[in-house]
């Protein structure tokens, strides 16, 4: 794992992972819509860091990712962190569509680009992505978010099947955290089993290094999602989930 590209590296998990790998001397390609923090990291680690402004919801995102890969001199692992999530108590259709567009449509856009790179180059590689424990089942208060994360998880399974049938040497790692205190969470609001970045990021880095197929962050959430899977849909849809 010599060269990693991190999509969504301007803050939160992506930025923390990027800095950790740059400190280790790895070649790190950073991408996000806003590049101020990426530029600062480039100044601190000029020999290790390259960056590119990429909005994954735009159709030019694949060509920009290819440009970043070229800047970095290749790619061994593509790590997708980009995503959005927010409360939508009024179930506003446009906000629902916005989450699905970013977390599902744009997710597929970028992972398919990474897949095609490894296939075209005929080289082994890895595709890792942050999805969520919310993808375990449809959550009423997080309808579009949970559905989009389930879509992302299923898309990775489909790509893995395709890689096996086409003989493309790609390994996949689906990293599923719960609530992590990042800029996505509201200040002053407590979330179920919430984790600090200082606790979550080392576990995410461990997953990137060890490369399991699925990594639930952390053990508490592993128990919760295991129980969720045992609940039949006929019962699940009648449950009242407390406000988050």
PDB file of C-alpha atoms in Angstrom:
ATOM      1  CA  UNK A   1       0.000   0.000   0.000  1.00  0.00           C
ATOM      2  CA  UNK A   2       2.394   2.679  -1.242  1.00  0.00           C
ATOM      3  CA  UNK A   3       0.024   5.164  -2.908  1.00  0.00           C
ATOM      4  CA  UNK A   4      -3.423   5.953  -1.569  1.00  0.00           C
ATOM      5  CA  UNK A   5      -6.006   8.384  -2.877  1.00  0.00           C
ATOM      6  CA  UNK A   6      -8.521   9.688  -0.364  1.00  0.00           C
ATOM      7  CA  UNK A   7     -11.736  11.132  -1.748  1.00  0.00           C
ATOM      8  CA  UNK A   8     -13.202  13.538   0.788  1.00  0.00           C
ATOM      9  CA  UNK A   9     -10.049  14.597   2.636  1.00  0.00           C
ATOM     10  CA  UNK A  10     -10.682  18.224   3.579  1.00  0.00           C
ATOM     11  CA  UNK A  11     -11.972  17.533   7.109  1.00  0.00           C
ATOM     12  CA  UNK A  12     -13.029  14.870   9.573  1.00  0.00           C
ATOM     13  CA  UNK A  13     -12.065  11.253   8.964  1.00  0.00           C
ATOM     14  CA  UNK A  14     -10.529  11.829   5.536  1.00  0.00           C
ATOM     15  CA  UNK A  15      -8.180  14.560   6.739  1.00  0.00           C
ATOM     16  CA  UNK A  16      -7.128  12.629   9.849  1.00  0.00           C
ATOM     17  CA  UNK A  17      -6.353   9.481   7.839  1.00  0.00           C
ATOM     18  CA  UNK A  18      -4.498  11.524   5.208  1.00  0.00           C
ATOM     19  CA  UNK A  19      -2.262  13.145   7.788  1.00  0.00           C
ATOM     20  CA  UNK A  20      -1.572   9.822   9.516  1.00  0.00           C
ATOM     21  CA  UNK A  21      -0.400   8.226   6.266  1.00  0.00           C
ATOM     22  CA  UNK A  22       1.595  11.280   5.178  1.00  0.00           C
ATOM     23  CA  UNK A  23       3.448  11.147   8.506  1.00  0.00           C
ATOM     24  CA  UNK A  24       4.408   7.571   7.667  1.00  0.00           C
ATOM     25  CA  UNK A  25       5.925   8.726   4.387  1.00  0.00           C
ATOM     26  CA  UNK A  26       3.270   7.235   2.141  1.00  0.00           C
ATOM     27  CA  UNK A  27       2.296   8.887  -1.136  1.00  0.00           C
ATOM     28  CA  UNK A  28      -1.135  10.398  -0.517  1.00  0.00           C
ATOM     29  CA  UNK A  29      -3.467  11.897  -3.113  1.00  0.00           C
ATOM     30  CA  UNK A  30      -6.132  14.114  -1.584  1.00  0.00           C
ATOM     31  CA  UNK A  31      -9.395  15.250  -3.132  1.00  0.00           C
ATOM     32  CA  UNK A  32     -12.375  17.320  -2.034  1.00  0.00           C
ATOM     33  CA  UNK A  33     -14.439  20.257  -3.231  1.00  0.00           C
ATOM     34  CA  UNK A  34     -12.498  22.711  -1.071  1.00  0.00           C
ATOM     35  CA  UNK A  35      -8.728  22.518  -1.078  1.00  0.00           C
ATOM     36  CA  UNK A  36      -7.523  24.980   1.575  1.00  0.00           C
ATOM     37  CA  UNK A  37      -6.684  22.266   4.112  1.00  0.00           C
ATOM     38  CA  UNK A  38      -5.290  20.032   1.372  1.00  0.00           C
ATOM     39  CA  UNK A  39      -2.889  22.792   0.339  1.00  0.00           C
ATOM     40  CA  UNK A  40      -1.730  23.178   3.949  1.00  0.00           C
ATOM     41  CA  UNK A  41      -1.033  19.451   4.156  1.00  0.00           C
ATOM     42  CA  UNK A  42       0.903  19.650   0.902  1.00  0.00           C
ATOM     43  CA  UNK A  43       3.094  22.372   2.417  1.00  0.00           C
ATOM     44  CA  UNK A  44       3.759  20.225   5.501  1.00  0.00           C
ATOM     45  CA  UNK A  45       4.501  17.058   3.494  1.00  0.00           C
ATOM     46  CA  UNK A  46       5.638  18.287   0.068  1.00  0.00           C
ATOM     47  CA  UNK A  47       7.224  14.971  -0.962  1.00  0.00           C
ATOM     48  CA  UNK A  48       4.217  12.876   0.000  1.00  0.00           C
ATOM     49  CA  UNK A  49       1.074  14.837  -0.835  1.00  0.00           C
ATOM     50  CA  UNK A  50      -0.698  15.746  -4.066  1.00  0.00           C
ATOM     51  CA  UNK A  51      -4.221  17.127  -4.270  1.00  0.00           C
ATOM     52  CA  UNK A  52      -7.043  18.013  -6.632  1.00  0.00           C
ATOM     53  CA  UNK A  53     -10.350  19.866  -6.312  1.00  0.00           C
ATOM     54  CA  UNK A  54     -13.075  17.314  -7.102  1.00  0.00           C
ATOM     55  CA  UNK A  55     -16.828  17.519  -6.676  1.00  0.00           C
ATOM     56  CA  UNK A  56     -18.014  13.934  -6.947  1.00  0.00           C
ATOM     57  CA  UNK A  57     -21.514  15.043  -7.964  1.00  0.00           C
ATOM     58  CA  UNK A  58     -20.147  16.607 -11.172  1.00  0.00           C
ATOM     59  CA  UNK A  59     -19.651  14.632 -14.370  1.00  0.00           C
ATOM     60  CA  UNK A  60     -16.041  15.814 -14.693  1.00  0.00           C
ATOM     61  CA  UNK A  61     -15.104  14.055 -11.420  1.00  0.00           C
ATOM     62  CA  UNK A  62     -13.747  10.896 -13.121  1.00  0.00           C
ATOM     63  CA  UNK A  63     -11.354  12.841 -15.340  1.00  0.00           C
ATOM     64  CA  UNK A  64     -10.162  14.836 -12.327  1.00  0.00           C
ATOM     65  CA  UNK A  65      -9.563  11.645 -10.372  1.00  0.00           C
ATOM     66  CA  UNK A  66      -7.522  10.311 -13.272  1.00  0.00           C
ATOM     67  CA  UNK A  67      -5.499  13.544 -13.223  1.00  0.00           C
ATOM     68  CA  UNK A  68      -4.819  13.121  -9.505  1.00  0.00           C
ATOM     69  CA  UNK A  69      -3.722   9.529 -10.059  1.00  0.00           C
ATOM     70  CA  UNK A  70      -1.292  10.798 -12.676  1.00  0.00           C
ATOM     71  CA  UNK A  71       0.070  13.460 -10.299  1.00  0.00           C
ATOM     72  CA  UNK A  72       0.644  10.778  -7.665  1.00  0.00           C
ATOM     73  CA  UNK A  73       2.354   8.466 -10.127  1.00  0.00           C
ATOM     74  CA  UNK A  74      -0.239   5.715  -9.776  1.00  0.00           C
ATOM     75  CA  UNK A  75      -2.682   4.350  -7.213  1.00  0.00           C
ATOM     76  CA  UNK A  76      -2.598   1.246  -5.026  1.00  0.00           C
ATOM     77  CA  UNK A  77      -5.706   1.974  -2.969  1.00  0.00           C
ATOM     78  CA  UNK A  78      -8.737   4.161  -3.522  1.00  0.00           C
ATOM     79  CA  UNK A  79     -10.376   5.236  -0.247  1.00  0.00           C
ATOM     80  CA  UNK A  80     -13.809   6.860  -0.575  1.00  0.00           C
ATOM     81  CA  UNK A  81     -14.854   8.976   2.407  1.00  0.00           C
ATOM     82  CA  UNK A  82     -17.039  11.596   0.672  1.00  0.00           C
ATOM     83  CA  UNK A  83     -20.654  11.656   1.712  1.00  0.00           C
ATOM     84  CA  UNK A  84     -23.361  13.785   3.273  1.00  0.00           C
ATOM     85  CA  UNK A  85     -25.955  13.248   5.962  1.00  0.00           C
ATOM     86  CA  UNK A  86     -28.342  15.513   7.804  1.00  0.00           C
ATOM     87  CA  UNK A  87     -31.711  15.587   9.498  1.00  0.00           C
ATOM     88  CA  UNK A  88     -34.729  15.946   7.257  1.00  0.00           C
ATOM     89  CA  UNK A  89     -37.717  15.907   9.652  1.00  0.00           C
ATOM     90  CA  UNK A  90     -40.043  17.447   7.021  1.00  0.00           C
ATOM     91  CA  UNK A  91     -39.014  14.763   4.506  1.00  0.00           C
ATOM     92  CA  UNK A  92     -38.242  17.458   1.966  1.00  0.00           C
ATOM     93  CA  UNK A  93     -37.985  15.675  -1.408  1.00  0.00           C
ATOM     94  CA  UNK A  94     -35.046  17.728  -2.653  1.00  0.00           C
ATOM     95  CA  UNK A  95     -32.981  17.074   0.468  1.00  0.00           C
ATOM     96  CA  UNK A  96     -33.731  13.360   0.182  1.00  0.00           C
ATOM     97  CA  UNK A  97     -32.665  13.393  -3.460  1.00  0.00           C
ATOM     98  CA  UNK A  98     -29.508  15.340  -2.621  1.00  0.00           C
ATOM     99  CA  UNK A  99     -28.363  12.684  -0.151  1.00  0.00           C
ATOM    100  CA  UNK A 100     -29.109   9.865  -2.581  1.00  0.00           C
ATOM    101  CA  UNK A 101     -27.275  11.681  -5.375  1.00  0.00           C
ATOM    102  CA  UNK A 102     -24.119  12.198  -3.324  1.00  0.00           C
ATOM    103  CA  UNK A 103     -24.048   8.927  -1.376  1.00  0.00           C
ATOM    104  CA  UNK A 104     -25.265   6.594  -4.129  1.00  0.00           C
ATOM    105  CA  UNK A 105     -25.001   8.055  -7.646  1.00  0.00           C
ATOM    106  CA  UNK A 106     -21.721   9.893  -7.071  1.00  0.00           C
ATOM    107  CA  UNK A 107     -20.412   6.943  -5.044  1.00  0.00           C
ATOM    108  CA  UNK A 108     -20.928   4.673  -8.049  1.00  0.00           C
ATOM    109  CA  UNK A 109     -19.354   7.272 -10.335  1.00  0.00           C
ATOM    110  CA  UNK A 110     -16.119   7.344  -8.366  1.00  0.00           C
ATOM    111  CA  UNK A 111     -15.800   3.659  -7.475  1.00  0.00           C
ATOM    112  CA  UNK A 112     -16.396   2.656 -11.088  1.00  0.00           C
ATOM    113  CA  UNK A 113     -13.619   5.055 -12.119  1.00  0.00           C
ATOM    114  CA  UNK A 114     -11.243   3.460  -9.608  1.00  0.00           C
ATOM    115  CA  UNK A 115     -12.284  -0.017 -10.775  1.00  0.00           C
ATOM    116  CA  UNK A 116     -11.619   0.853 -14.410  1.00  0.00           C
ATOM    117  CA  UNK A 117      -8.185   2.228 -13.504  1.00  0.00           C
ATOM    118  CA  UNK A 118      -7.084  -1.044 -11.914  1.00  0.00           C
ATOM    119  CA  UNK A 119      -8.625  -3.050 -14.744  1.00  0.00           C
ATOM    120  CA  UNK A 120      -6.973  -0.968 -17.475  1.00  0.00           C
ATOM    121  CA  UNK A 121      -3.587  -0.948 -15.749  1.00  0.00           C
ATOM    122  CA  UNK A 122      -3.782  -4.717 -15.113  1.00  0.00           C
ATOM    123  CA  UNK A 123      -2.438  -4.180 -11.620  1.00  0.00           C
ATOM    124  CA  UNK A 124      -3.638  -5.342  -8.210  1.00  0.00           C
ATOM    125  CA  UNK A 125      -5.343  -2.729  -6.090  1.00  0.00           C
ATOM    126  CA  UNK A 126      -7.864  -2.090  -3.392  1.00  0.00           C
ATOM    127  CA  UNK A 127     -11.068  -0.110  -3.127  1.00  0.00           C
ATOM    128  CA  UNK A 128     -12.099   0.893   0.387  1.00  0.00           C
ATOM    129  CA  UNK A 129     -15.047   3.034   1.381  1.00  0.00           C
ATOM    130  CA  UNK A 130     -16.755   4.471   4.417  1.00  0.00           C
ATOM    131  CA  UNK A 131     -20.386   3.383   4.373  1.00  0.00           C
ATOM    132  CA  UNK A 132     -22.292   3.202   7.666  1.00  0.00           C
ATOM    133  CA  UNK A 133     -24.004   0.919  10.140  1.00  0.00           C
ATOM    134  CA  UNK A 134     -27.139   2.799   9.011  1.00  0.00           C
ATOM    135  CA  UNK A 135     -27.029   0.691   5.845  1.00  0.00           C
ATOM    136  CA  UNK A 136     -28.005  -2.382   7.883  1.00  0.00           C
ATOM    137  CA  UNK A 137     -31.699  -1.543   7.606  1.00  0.00           C
ATOM    138  CA  UNK A 138     -33.978   1.317   6.634  1.00  0.00           C
ATOM    139  CA  UNK A 139     -34.190   3.872   9.459  1.00  0.00           C
ATOM    140  CA  UNK A 140     -37.285   6.078   9.315  1.00  0.00           C
ATOM    141  CA  UNK A 141     -35.615   9.231  10.589  1.00  0.00           C
ATOM    142  CA  UNK A 142     -32.682   8.647   8.259  1.00  0.00           C
ATOM    143  CA  UNK A 143     -34.613   7.334   5.272  1.00  0.00           C
ATOM    144  CA  UNK A 144     -32.488   8.599   2.384  1.00  0.00           C
ATOM    145  CA  UNK A 145     -29.241   8.307   4.338  1.00  0.00           C
ATOM    146  CA  UNK A 146     -29.750   4.692   5.410  1.00  0.00           C
ATOM    147  CA  UNK A 147     -30.987   3.734   1.933  1.00  0.00           C
ATOM    148  CA  UNK A 148     -27.987   5.384   0.284  1.00  0.00           C
ATOM    149  CA  UNK A 149     -25.553   3.542   2.545  1.00  0.00           C
ATOM    150  CA  UNK A 150     -27.251   0.231   1.815  1.00  0.00           C
ATOM    151  CA  UNK A 151     -26.905   1.051  -1.877  1.00  0.00           C
ATOM    152  CA  UNK A 152     -23.185   1.752  -1.405  1.00  0.00           C
ATOM    153  CA  UNK A 153     -22.667  -1.565   0.389  1.00  0.00           C
ATOM    154  CA  UNK A 154     -24.529  -3.480  -2.310  1.00  0.00           C
ATOM    155  CA  UNK A 155     -22.615  -1.688  -5.054  1.00  0.00           C
ATOM    156  CA  UNK A 156     -19.324  -2.836  -3.523  1.00  0.00           C
ATOM    157  CA  UNK A 157     -20.581  -6.434  -3.453  1.00  0.00           C
ATOM    158  CA  UNK A 158     -21.573  -6.155  -7.118  1.00  0.00           C
ATOM    159  CA  UNK A 159     -18.175  -4.731  -8.083  1.00  0.00           C
ATOM    160  CA  UNK A 160     -16.419  -7.518  -6.200  1.00  0.00           C
ATOM    161  CA  UNK A 161     -18.449 -10.116  -8.081  1.00  0.00           C
ATOM    162  CA  UNK A 162     -17.608  -8.359 -11.341  1.00  0.00           C
ATOM    163  CA  UNK A 163     -13.897  -8.252 -10.475  1.00  0.00           C
ATOM    164  CA  UNK A 164     -13.902 -11.995  -9.824  1.00  0.00           C
ATOM    165  CA  UNK A 165     -15.682 -12.763 -13.089  1.00  0.00           C
ATOM    166  CA  UNK A 166     -13.394 -10.455 -15.096  1.00  0.00           C
ATOM    167  CA  UNK A 167     -10.184 -11.515 -13.393  1.00  0.00           C
ATOM    168  CA  UNK A 168      -9.495  -8.004 -12.088  1.00  0.00           C
ATOM    169  CA  UNK A 169      -7.259  -8.131  -9.020  1.00  0.00           C
ATOM    170  CA  UNK A 170      -9.097  -5.793  -6.664  1.00  0.00           C
ATOM    171  CA  UNK A 171      -9.770  -6.338  -2.968  1.00  0.00           C
ATOM    172  CA  UNK A 172     -12.643  -4.483  -1.305  1.00  0.00           C
ATOM    173  CA  UNK A 173     -12.981  -3.120   2.216  1.00  0.00           C
ATOM    174  CA  UNK A 174     -16.323  -1.793   3.456  1.00  0.00           C
ATOM    175  CA  UNK A 175     -15.814   0.269   6.632  1.00  0.00           C
ATOM    176  CA  UNK A 176     -19.021   0.810   8.599  1.00  0.00           C
ATOM    177  CA  UNK A 177     -18.860   3.284  11.498  1.00  0.00           C
ATOM    178  CA  UNK A 178     -21.684   4.610  13.605  1.00  0.00           C
ATOM    179  CA  UNK A 179     -21.859   8.177  14.827  1.00  0.00           C
ATOM    180  CA  UNK A 180     -18.423   9.825  14.833  1.00  0.00           C
ATOM    181  CA  UNK A 181     -17.945  13.364  16.101  1.00  0.00           C
ATOM    182  CA  UNK A 182     -17.088  15.101  12.820  1.00  0.00           C
ATOM    183  CA  UNK A 183     -18.337  18.352  11.233  1.00  0.00           C
ATOM    184  CA  UNK A 184     -21.334  16.371   9.916  1.00  0.00           C
ATOM    185  CA  UNK A 185     -22.792  16.089  13.435  1.00  0.00           C
ATOM    186  CA  UNK A 186     -24.668  18.904  15.134  1.00  0.00           C
ATOM    187  CA  UNK A 187     -22.836  20.700  17.915  1.00  0.00           C
ATOM    188  CA  UNK A 188     -24.351  20.158  21.343  1.00  0.00           C
ATOM    189  CA  UNK A 189     -26.365  17.101  20.281  1.00  0.00           C
ATOM    190  CA  UNK A 190     -25.587  13.642  21.672  1.00  0.00           C
ATOM    191  CA  UNK A 191     -25.901  10.642  19.361  1.00  0.00           C
ATOM    192  CA  UNK A 192     -26.291   6.930  20.207  1.00  0.00           C
ATOM    193  CA  UNK A 193     -22.928   5.221  20.829  1.00  0.00           C
ATOM    194  CA  UNK A 194     -21.161   8.354  19.554  1.00  0.00           C
ATOM    195  CA  UNK A 195     -17.398   8.062  19.104  1.00  0.00           C
ATOM    196  CA  UNK A 196     -14.695  10.709  19.081  1.00  0.00           C
ATOM    197  CA  UNK A 197     -12.434  10.884  16.049  1.00  0.00           C
ATOM    198  CA  UNK A 198      -9.471  10.076  18.294  1.00  0.00           C
ATOM    199  CA  UNK A 199     -11.080   6.692  19.009  1.00  0.00           C
ATOM    200  CA  UNK A 200     -12.509   5.973  15.551  1.00  0.00           C
ATOM    201  CA  UNK A 201      -9.660   6.994  13.241  1.00  0.00           C
ATOM    202  CA  UNK A 202      -7.109   4.425  14.553  1.00  0.00           C
ATOM    203  CA  UNK A 203      -9.716   1.686  14.021  1.00  0.00           C
ATOM    204  CA  UNK A 204     -10.326   2.917  10.464  1.00  0.00           C
ATOM    205  CA  UNK A 205      -6.601   2.997   9.744  1.00  0.00           C
ATOM    206  CA  UNK A 206      -6.329  -0.533  11.158  1.00  0.00           C
ATOM    207  CA  UNK A 207      -9.030  -1.640   8.732  1.00  0.00           C
ATOM    208  CA  UNK A 208      -7.207   0.004   5.827  1.00  0.00           C
ATOM    209  CA  UNK A 209      -3.974  -1.747   6.741  1.00  0.00           C
ATOM    210  CA  UNK A 210      -5.391  -5.197   7.525  1.00  0.00           C
ATOM    211  CA  UNK A 211      -7.961  -5.086   4.704  1.00  0.00           C
ATOM    212  CA  UNK A 212     -10.908  -7.126   6.033  1.00  0.00           C
ATOM    213  CA  UNK A 213     -13.880  -7.373   3.676  1.00  0.00           C
ATOM    214  CA  UNK A 214     -16.165  -5.605   6.202  1.00  0.00           C
ATOM    215  CA  UNK A 215     -15.081  -3.649   9.279  1.00  0.00           C
ATOM    216  CA  UNK A 216     -17.706  -2.382  11.711  1.00  0.00           C
ATOM    217  CA  UNK A 217     -16.381   0.447  13.884  1.00  0.00           C
ATOM    218  CA  UNK A 218     -16.454  -0.440  16.846  1.00  0.00           C
ATOM    219  CA  UNK A 219     -17.293  -3.618  18.814  1.00  0.00           C
ATOM    220  CA  UNK A 220     -20.397  -2.032  20.365  1.00  0.00           C
ATOM    221  CA  UNK A 221     -21.837  -1.255  16.942  1.00  0.00           C
ATOM    222  CA  UNK A 222     -20.897  -4.753  15.812  1.00  0.00           C
ATOM    223  CA  UNK A 223     -23.234  -6.142  18.462  1.00  0.00           C
ATOM    224  CA  UNK A 224     -26.000  -3.665  17.587  1.00  0.00           C
ATOM    225  CA  UNK A 225     -25.988  -4.388  13.860  1.00  0.00           C
ATOM    226  CA  UNK A 226     -25.888  -8.116  14.598  1.00  0.00           C
ATOM    227  CA  UNK A 227     -29.102  -7.735  16.586  1.00  0.00           C
ATOM    228  CA  UNK A 228     -30.668  -5.515  13.904  1.00  0.00           C
ATOM    229  CA  UNK A 229     -30.154  -8.258  11.327  1.00  0.00           C
ATOM    230  CA  UNK A 230     -32.201 -10.661  13.448  1.00  0.00           C
ATOM    231  CA  UNK A 231     -35.294  -8.420  13.392  1.00  0.00           C
ATOM    232  CA  UNK A 232     -37.710  -9.353  10.572  1.00  0.00           C
ATOM    233  CA  UNK A 233     -38.952  -6.498   8.396  1.00  0.00           C
ATOM    234  CA  UNK A 234     -42.529  -7.117   9.518  1.00  0.00           C
ATOM    235  CA  UNK A 235     -41.453  -6.191  13.057  1.00  0.00           C
ATOM    236  CA  UNK A 236     -38.829  -3.602  12.131  1.00  0.00           C
ATOM    237  CA  UNK A 237     -41.310  -1.320  10.357  1.00  0.00           C
ATOM    238  CA  UNK A 238     -43.503  -1.199  13.481  1.00  0.00           C
ATOM    239  CA  UNK A 239     -40.675  -0.133  15.769  1.00  0.00           C
ATOM    240  CA  UNK A 240     -40.329   3.448  16.954  1.00  0.00           C
ATOM    241  CA  UNK A 241     -36.749   4.632  16.753  1.00  0.00           C
ATOM    242  CA  UNK A 242     -35.919   7.370  19.316  1.00  0.00           C
ATOM    243  CA  UNK A 243     -34.990  10.795  17.920  1.00  0.00           C
ATOM    244  CA  UNK A 244     -31.326  11.054  17.010  1.00  0.00           C
TER     245      UNK A 244
END
